GROMACS .gro file of N, CA and C in nm:
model
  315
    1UNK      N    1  11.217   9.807   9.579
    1UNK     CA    2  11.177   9.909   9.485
    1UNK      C    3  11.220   9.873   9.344
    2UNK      N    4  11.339   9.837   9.323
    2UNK     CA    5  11.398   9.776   9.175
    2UNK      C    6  11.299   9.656   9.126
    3UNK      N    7  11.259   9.598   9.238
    3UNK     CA    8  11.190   9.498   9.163
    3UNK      C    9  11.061   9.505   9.132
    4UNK      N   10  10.942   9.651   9.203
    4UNK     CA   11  10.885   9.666   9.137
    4UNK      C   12  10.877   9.756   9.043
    5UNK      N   13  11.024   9.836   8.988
    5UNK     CA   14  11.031   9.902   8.911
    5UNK      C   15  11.046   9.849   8.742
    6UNK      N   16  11.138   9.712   8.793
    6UNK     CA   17  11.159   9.633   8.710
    6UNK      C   18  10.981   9.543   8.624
    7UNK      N   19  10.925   9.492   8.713
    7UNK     CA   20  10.772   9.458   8.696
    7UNK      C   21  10.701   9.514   8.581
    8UNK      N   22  10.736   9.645   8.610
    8UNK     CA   23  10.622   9.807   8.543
    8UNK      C   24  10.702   9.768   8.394
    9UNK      N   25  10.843   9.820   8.427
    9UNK     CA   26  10.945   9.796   8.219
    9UNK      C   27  10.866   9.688   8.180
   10UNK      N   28  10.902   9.550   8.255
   10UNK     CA   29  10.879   9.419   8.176
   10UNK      C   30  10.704   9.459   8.096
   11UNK      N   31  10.666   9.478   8.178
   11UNK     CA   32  10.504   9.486   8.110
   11UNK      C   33  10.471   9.595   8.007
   12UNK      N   34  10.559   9.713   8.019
   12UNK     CA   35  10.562   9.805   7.888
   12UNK      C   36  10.540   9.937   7.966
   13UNK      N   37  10.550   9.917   8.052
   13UNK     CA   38  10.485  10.093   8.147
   13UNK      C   39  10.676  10.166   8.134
   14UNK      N   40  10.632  10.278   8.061
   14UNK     CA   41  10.788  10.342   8.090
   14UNK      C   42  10.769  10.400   8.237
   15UNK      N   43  10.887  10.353   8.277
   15UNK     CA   44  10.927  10.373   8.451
   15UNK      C   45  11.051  10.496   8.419
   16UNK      N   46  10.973  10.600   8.529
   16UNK     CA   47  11.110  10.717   8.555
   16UNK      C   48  11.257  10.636   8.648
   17UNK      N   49  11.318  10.750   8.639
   17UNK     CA   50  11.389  10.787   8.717
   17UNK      C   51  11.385  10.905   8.843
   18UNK      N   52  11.491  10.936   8.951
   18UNK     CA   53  11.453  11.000   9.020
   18UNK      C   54  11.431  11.121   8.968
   19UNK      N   55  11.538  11.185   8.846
   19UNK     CA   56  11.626  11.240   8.816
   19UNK      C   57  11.477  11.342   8.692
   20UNK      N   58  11.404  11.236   8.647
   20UNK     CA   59  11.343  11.258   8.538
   20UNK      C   60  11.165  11.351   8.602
   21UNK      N   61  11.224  11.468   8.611
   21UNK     CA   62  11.056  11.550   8.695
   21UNK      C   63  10.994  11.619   8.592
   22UNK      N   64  10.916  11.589   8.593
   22UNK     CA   65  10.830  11.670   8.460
   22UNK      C   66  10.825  11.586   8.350
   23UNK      N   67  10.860  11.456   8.361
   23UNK     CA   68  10.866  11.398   8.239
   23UNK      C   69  10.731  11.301   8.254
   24UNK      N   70  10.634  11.283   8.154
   24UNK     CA   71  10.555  11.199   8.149
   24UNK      C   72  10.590  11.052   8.173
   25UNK      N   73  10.506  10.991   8.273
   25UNK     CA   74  10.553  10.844   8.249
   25UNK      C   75  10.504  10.787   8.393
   26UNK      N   76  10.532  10.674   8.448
   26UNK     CA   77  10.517  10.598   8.588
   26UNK      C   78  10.689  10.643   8.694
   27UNK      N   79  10.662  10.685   8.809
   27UNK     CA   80  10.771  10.700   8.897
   27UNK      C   81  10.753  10.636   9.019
   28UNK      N   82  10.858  10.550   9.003
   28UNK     CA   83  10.855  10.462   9.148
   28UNK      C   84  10.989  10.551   9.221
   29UNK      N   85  10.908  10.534   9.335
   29UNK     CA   86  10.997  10.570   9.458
   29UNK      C   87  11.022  10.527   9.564
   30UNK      N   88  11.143  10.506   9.594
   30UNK     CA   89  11.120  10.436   9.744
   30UNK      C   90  11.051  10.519   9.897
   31UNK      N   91  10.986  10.451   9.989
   31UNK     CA   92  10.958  10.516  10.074
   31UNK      C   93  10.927  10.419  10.207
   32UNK      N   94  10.946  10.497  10.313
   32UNK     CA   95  10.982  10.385  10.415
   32UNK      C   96  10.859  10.254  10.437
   33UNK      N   97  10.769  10.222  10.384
   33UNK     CA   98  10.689  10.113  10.428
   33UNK      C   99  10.696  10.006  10.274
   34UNK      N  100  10.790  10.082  10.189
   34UNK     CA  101  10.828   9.980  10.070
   34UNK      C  102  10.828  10.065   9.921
   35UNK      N  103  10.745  10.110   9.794
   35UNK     CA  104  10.766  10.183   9.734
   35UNK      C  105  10.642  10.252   9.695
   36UNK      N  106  10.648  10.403   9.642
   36UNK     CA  107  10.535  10.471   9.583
   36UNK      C  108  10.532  10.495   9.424
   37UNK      N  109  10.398  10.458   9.380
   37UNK     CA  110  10.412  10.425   9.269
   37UNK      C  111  10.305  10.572   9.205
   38UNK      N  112  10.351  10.688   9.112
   38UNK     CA  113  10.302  10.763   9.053
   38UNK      C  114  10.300  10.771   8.873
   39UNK      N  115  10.196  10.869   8.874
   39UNK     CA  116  10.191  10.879   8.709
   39UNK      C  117  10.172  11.000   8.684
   40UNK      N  118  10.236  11.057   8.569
   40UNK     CA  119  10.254  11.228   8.529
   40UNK      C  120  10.174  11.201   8.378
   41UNK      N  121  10.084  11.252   8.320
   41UNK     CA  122  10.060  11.272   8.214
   41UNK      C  123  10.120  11.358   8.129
   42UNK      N  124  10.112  11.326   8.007
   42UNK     CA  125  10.243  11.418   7.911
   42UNK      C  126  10.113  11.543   7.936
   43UNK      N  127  10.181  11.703   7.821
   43UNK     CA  128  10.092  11.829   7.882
   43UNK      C  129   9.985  11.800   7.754
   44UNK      N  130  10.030  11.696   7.625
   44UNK     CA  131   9.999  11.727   7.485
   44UNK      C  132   9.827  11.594   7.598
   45UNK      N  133   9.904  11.496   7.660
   45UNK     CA  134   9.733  11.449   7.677
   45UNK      C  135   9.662  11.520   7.766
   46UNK      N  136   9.708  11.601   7.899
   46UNK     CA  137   9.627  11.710   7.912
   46UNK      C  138   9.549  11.810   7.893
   47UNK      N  139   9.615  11.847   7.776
   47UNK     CA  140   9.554  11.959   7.690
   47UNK      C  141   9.455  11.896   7.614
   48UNK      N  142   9.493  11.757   7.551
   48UNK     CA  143   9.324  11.700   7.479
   48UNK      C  144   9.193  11.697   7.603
   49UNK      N  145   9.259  11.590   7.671
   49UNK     CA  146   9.154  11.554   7.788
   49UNK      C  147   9.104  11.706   7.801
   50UNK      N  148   9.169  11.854   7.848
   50UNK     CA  149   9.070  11.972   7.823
   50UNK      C  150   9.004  11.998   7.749
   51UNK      N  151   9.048  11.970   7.645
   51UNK     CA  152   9.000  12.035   7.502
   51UNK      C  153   8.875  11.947   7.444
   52UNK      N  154   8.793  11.815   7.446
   52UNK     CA  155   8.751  11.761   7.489
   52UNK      C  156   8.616  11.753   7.553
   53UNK      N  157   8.502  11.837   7.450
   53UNK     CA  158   8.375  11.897   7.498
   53UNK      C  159   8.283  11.828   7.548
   54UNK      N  160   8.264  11.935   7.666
   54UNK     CA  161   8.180  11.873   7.774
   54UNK      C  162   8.237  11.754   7.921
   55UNK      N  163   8.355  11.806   7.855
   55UNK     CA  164   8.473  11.689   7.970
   55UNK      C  165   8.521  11.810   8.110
   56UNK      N  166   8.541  11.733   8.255
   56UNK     CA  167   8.627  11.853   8.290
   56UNK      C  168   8.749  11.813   8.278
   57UNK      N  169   8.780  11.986   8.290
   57UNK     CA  170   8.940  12.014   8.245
   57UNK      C  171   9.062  11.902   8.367
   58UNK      N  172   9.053  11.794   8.326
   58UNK     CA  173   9.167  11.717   8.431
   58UNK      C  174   9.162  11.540   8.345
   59UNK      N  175   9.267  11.495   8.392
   59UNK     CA  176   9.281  11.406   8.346
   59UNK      C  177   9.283  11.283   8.475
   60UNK      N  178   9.137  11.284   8.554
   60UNK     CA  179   9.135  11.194   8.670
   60UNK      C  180   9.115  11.070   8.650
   61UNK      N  181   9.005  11.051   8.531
   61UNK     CA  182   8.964  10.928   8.506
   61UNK      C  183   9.094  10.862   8.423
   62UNK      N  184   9.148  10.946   8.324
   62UNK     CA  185   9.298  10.803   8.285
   62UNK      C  186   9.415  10.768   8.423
   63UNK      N  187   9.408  10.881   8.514
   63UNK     CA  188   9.467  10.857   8.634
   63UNK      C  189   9.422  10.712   8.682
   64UNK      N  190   9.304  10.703   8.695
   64UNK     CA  191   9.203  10.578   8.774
   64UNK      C  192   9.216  10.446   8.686
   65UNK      N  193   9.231  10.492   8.573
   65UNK     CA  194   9.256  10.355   8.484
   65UNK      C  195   9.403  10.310   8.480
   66UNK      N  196   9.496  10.461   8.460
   66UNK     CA  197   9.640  10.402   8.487
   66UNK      C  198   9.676  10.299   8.640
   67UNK      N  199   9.677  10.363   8.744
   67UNK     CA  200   9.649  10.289   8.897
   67UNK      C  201   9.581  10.141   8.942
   68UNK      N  202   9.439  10.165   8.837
   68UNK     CA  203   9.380  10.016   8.793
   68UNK      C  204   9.492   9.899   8.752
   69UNK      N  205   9.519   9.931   8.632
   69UNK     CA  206   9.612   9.833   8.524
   69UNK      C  207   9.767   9.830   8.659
   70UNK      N  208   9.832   9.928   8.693
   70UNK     CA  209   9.940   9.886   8.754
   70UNK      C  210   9.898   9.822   8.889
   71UNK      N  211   9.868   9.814   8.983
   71UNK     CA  212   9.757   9.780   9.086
   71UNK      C  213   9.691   9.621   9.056
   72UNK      N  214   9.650   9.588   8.932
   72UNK     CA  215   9.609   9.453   8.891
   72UNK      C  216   9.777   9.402   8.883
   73UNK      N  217   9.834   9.450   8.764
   73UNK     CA  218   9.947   9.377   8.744
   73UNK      C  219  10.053   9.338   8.867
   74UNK      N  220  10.093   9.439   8.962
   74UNK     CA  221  10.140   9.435   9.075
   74UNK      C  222  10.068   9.323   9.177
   75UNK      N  223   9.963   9.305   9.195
   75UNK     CA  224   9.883   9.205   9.289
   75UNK      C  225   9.870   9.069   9.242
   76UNK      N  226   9.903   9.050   9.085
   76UNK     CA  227   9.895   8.947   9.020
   76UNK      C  228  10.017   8.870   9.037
   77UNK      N  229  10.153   8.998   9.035
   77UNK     CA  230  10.300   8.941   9.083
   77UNK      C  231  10.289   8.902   9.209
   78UNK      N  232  10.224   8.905   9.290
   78UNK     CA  233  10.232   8.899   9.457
   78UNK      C  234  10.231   9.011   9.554
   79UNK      N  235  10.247   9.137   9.469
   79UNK     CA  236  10.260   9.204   9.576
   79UNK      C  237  10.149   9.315   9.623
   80UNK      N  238  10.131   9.357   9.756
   80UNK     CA  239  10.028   9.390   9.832
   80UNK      C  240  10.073   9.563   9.806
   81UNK      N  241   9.919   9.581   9.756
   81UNK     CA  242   9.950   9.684   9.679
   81UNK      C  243   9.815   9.818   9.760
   82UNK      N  244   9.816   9.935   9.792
   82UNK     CA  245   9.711  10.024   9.859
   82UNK      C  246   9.715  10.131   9.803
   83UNK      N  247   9.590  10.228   9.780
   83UNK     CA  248   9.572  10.305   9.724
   83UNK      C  249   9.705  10.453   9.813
   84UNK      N  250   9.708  10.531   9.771
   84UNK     CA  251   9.771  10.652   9.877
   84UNK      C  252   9.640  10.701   9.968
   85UNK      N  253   9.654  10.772  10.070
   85UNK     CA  254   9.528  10.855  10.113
   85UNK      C  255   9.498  10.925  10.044
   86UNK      N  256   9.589  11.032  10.008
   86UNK     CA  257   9.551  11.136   9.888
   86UNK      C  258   9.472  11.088   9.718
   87UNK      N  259   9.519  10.964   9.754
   87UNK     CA  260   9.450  10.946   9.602
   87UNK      C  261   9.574  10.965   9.494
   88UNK      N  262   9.673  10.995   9.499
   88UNK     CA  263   9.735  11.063   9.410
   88UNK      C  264   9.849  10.901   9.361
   89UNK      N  265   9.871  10.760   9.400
   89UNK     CA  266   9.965  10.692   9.386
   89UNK      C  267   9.889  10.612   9.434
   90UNK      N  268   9.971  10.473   9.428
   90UNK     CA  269   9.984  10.370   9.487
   90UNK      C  270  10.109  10.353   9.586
   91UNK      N  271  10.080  10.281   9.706
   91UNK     CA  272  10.195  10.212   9.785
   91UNK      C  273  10.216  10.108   9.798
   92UNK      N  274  10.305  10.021   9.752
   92UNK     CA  275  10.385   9.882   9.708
   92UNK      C  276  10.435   9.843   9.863
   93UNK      N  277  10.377   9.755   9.926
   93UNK     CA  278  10.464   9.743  10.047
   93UNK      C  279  10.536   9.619  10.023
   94UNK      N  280  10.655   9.663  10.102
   94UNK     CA  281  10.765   9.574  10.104
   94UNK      C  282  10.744   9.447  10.145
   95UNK      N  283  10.815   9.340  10.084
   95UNK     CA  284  10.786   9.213  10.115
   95UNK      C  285  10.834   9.160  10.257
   96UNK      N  286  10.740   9.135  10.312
   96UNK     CA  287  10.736   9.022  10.463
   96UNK      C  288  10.874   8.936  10.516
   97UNK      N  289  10.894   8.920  10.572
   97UNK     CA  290  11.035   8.812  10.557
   97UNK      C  291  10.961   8.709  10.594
   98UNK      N  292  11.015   8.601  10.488
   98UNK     CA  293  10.942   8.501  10.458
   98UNK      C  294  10.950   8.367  10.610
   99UNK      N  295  10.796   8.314  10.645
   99UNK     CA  296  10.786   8.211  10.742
   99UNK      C  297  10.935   8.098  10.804
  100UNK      N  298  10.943   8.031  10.914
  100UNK     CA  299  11.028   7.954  10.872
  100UNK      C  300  10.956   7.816  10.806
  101UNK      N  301  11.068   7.743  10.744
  101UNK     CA  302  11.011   7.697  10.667
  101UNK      C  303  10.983   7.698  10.505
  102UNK      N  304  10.991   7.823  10.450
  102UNK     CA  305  10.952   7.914  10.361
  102UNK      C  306  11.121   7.883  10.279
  103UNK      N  307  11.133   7.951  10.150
  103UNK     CA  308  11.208   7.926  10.070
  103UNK      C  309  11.313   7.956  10.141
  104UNK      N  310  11.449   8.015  10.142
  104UNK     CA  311  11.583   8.050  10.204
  104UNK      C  312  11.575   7.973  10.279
  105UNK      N  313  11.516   7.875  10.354
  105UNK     CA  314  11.570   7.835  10.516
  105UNK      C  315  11.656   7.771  10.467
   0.00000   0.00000   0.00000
């Protein structure tokens, strides 16, 4: 989880904390098949994305573009990356233990 939390900073994505709810930004979390990766929009870009004529009131499509960009960047580092069912995140699965043969032996 640190290391794909670490990934998101290096590239410029501000990464929460557990601690930080309601705060706009990317939140990684750990969860048992490796980590979940979410995004909160601040309320000031919500309220445009409403405000915003002829748009509906939600902010799905920067959702789809945020998930895009972290989702590319994550798969580009190596790691195997799946949408949630809900739609609402990404899930980062944990890395494999590596072949023998493979680096550590």
């Amino acid at each position: 989880m640190s290391r794909v939390s670490s990934c998101l900073a290096q590239a410029g994505f501000q990464v929460l904390g557990d601690t930080d709810s309601g705060i706009p930004g990317l939140r990684v979390t750990e969860v048992s098949a490796g980590a979940l990766v979410s995004w909160t929009a601040s309320d000031g870009f919500t309220a445009l994305a409403r405000d915003q004529a002829g748009r509906a009131p939600s902010n799905d499509s920067m959702k789809v573009i945020v998930q895009a960009a972290v989702a590319g960047l994550l798969v580009q580092l190596g790691h195997s990356v799946t949408e949630t069912p809900d739609g609402g995140g990404l899930a980062v699965l944990a890395e494999a233990a590596l072949p023998r043969g493979g680096k550590g032996s």
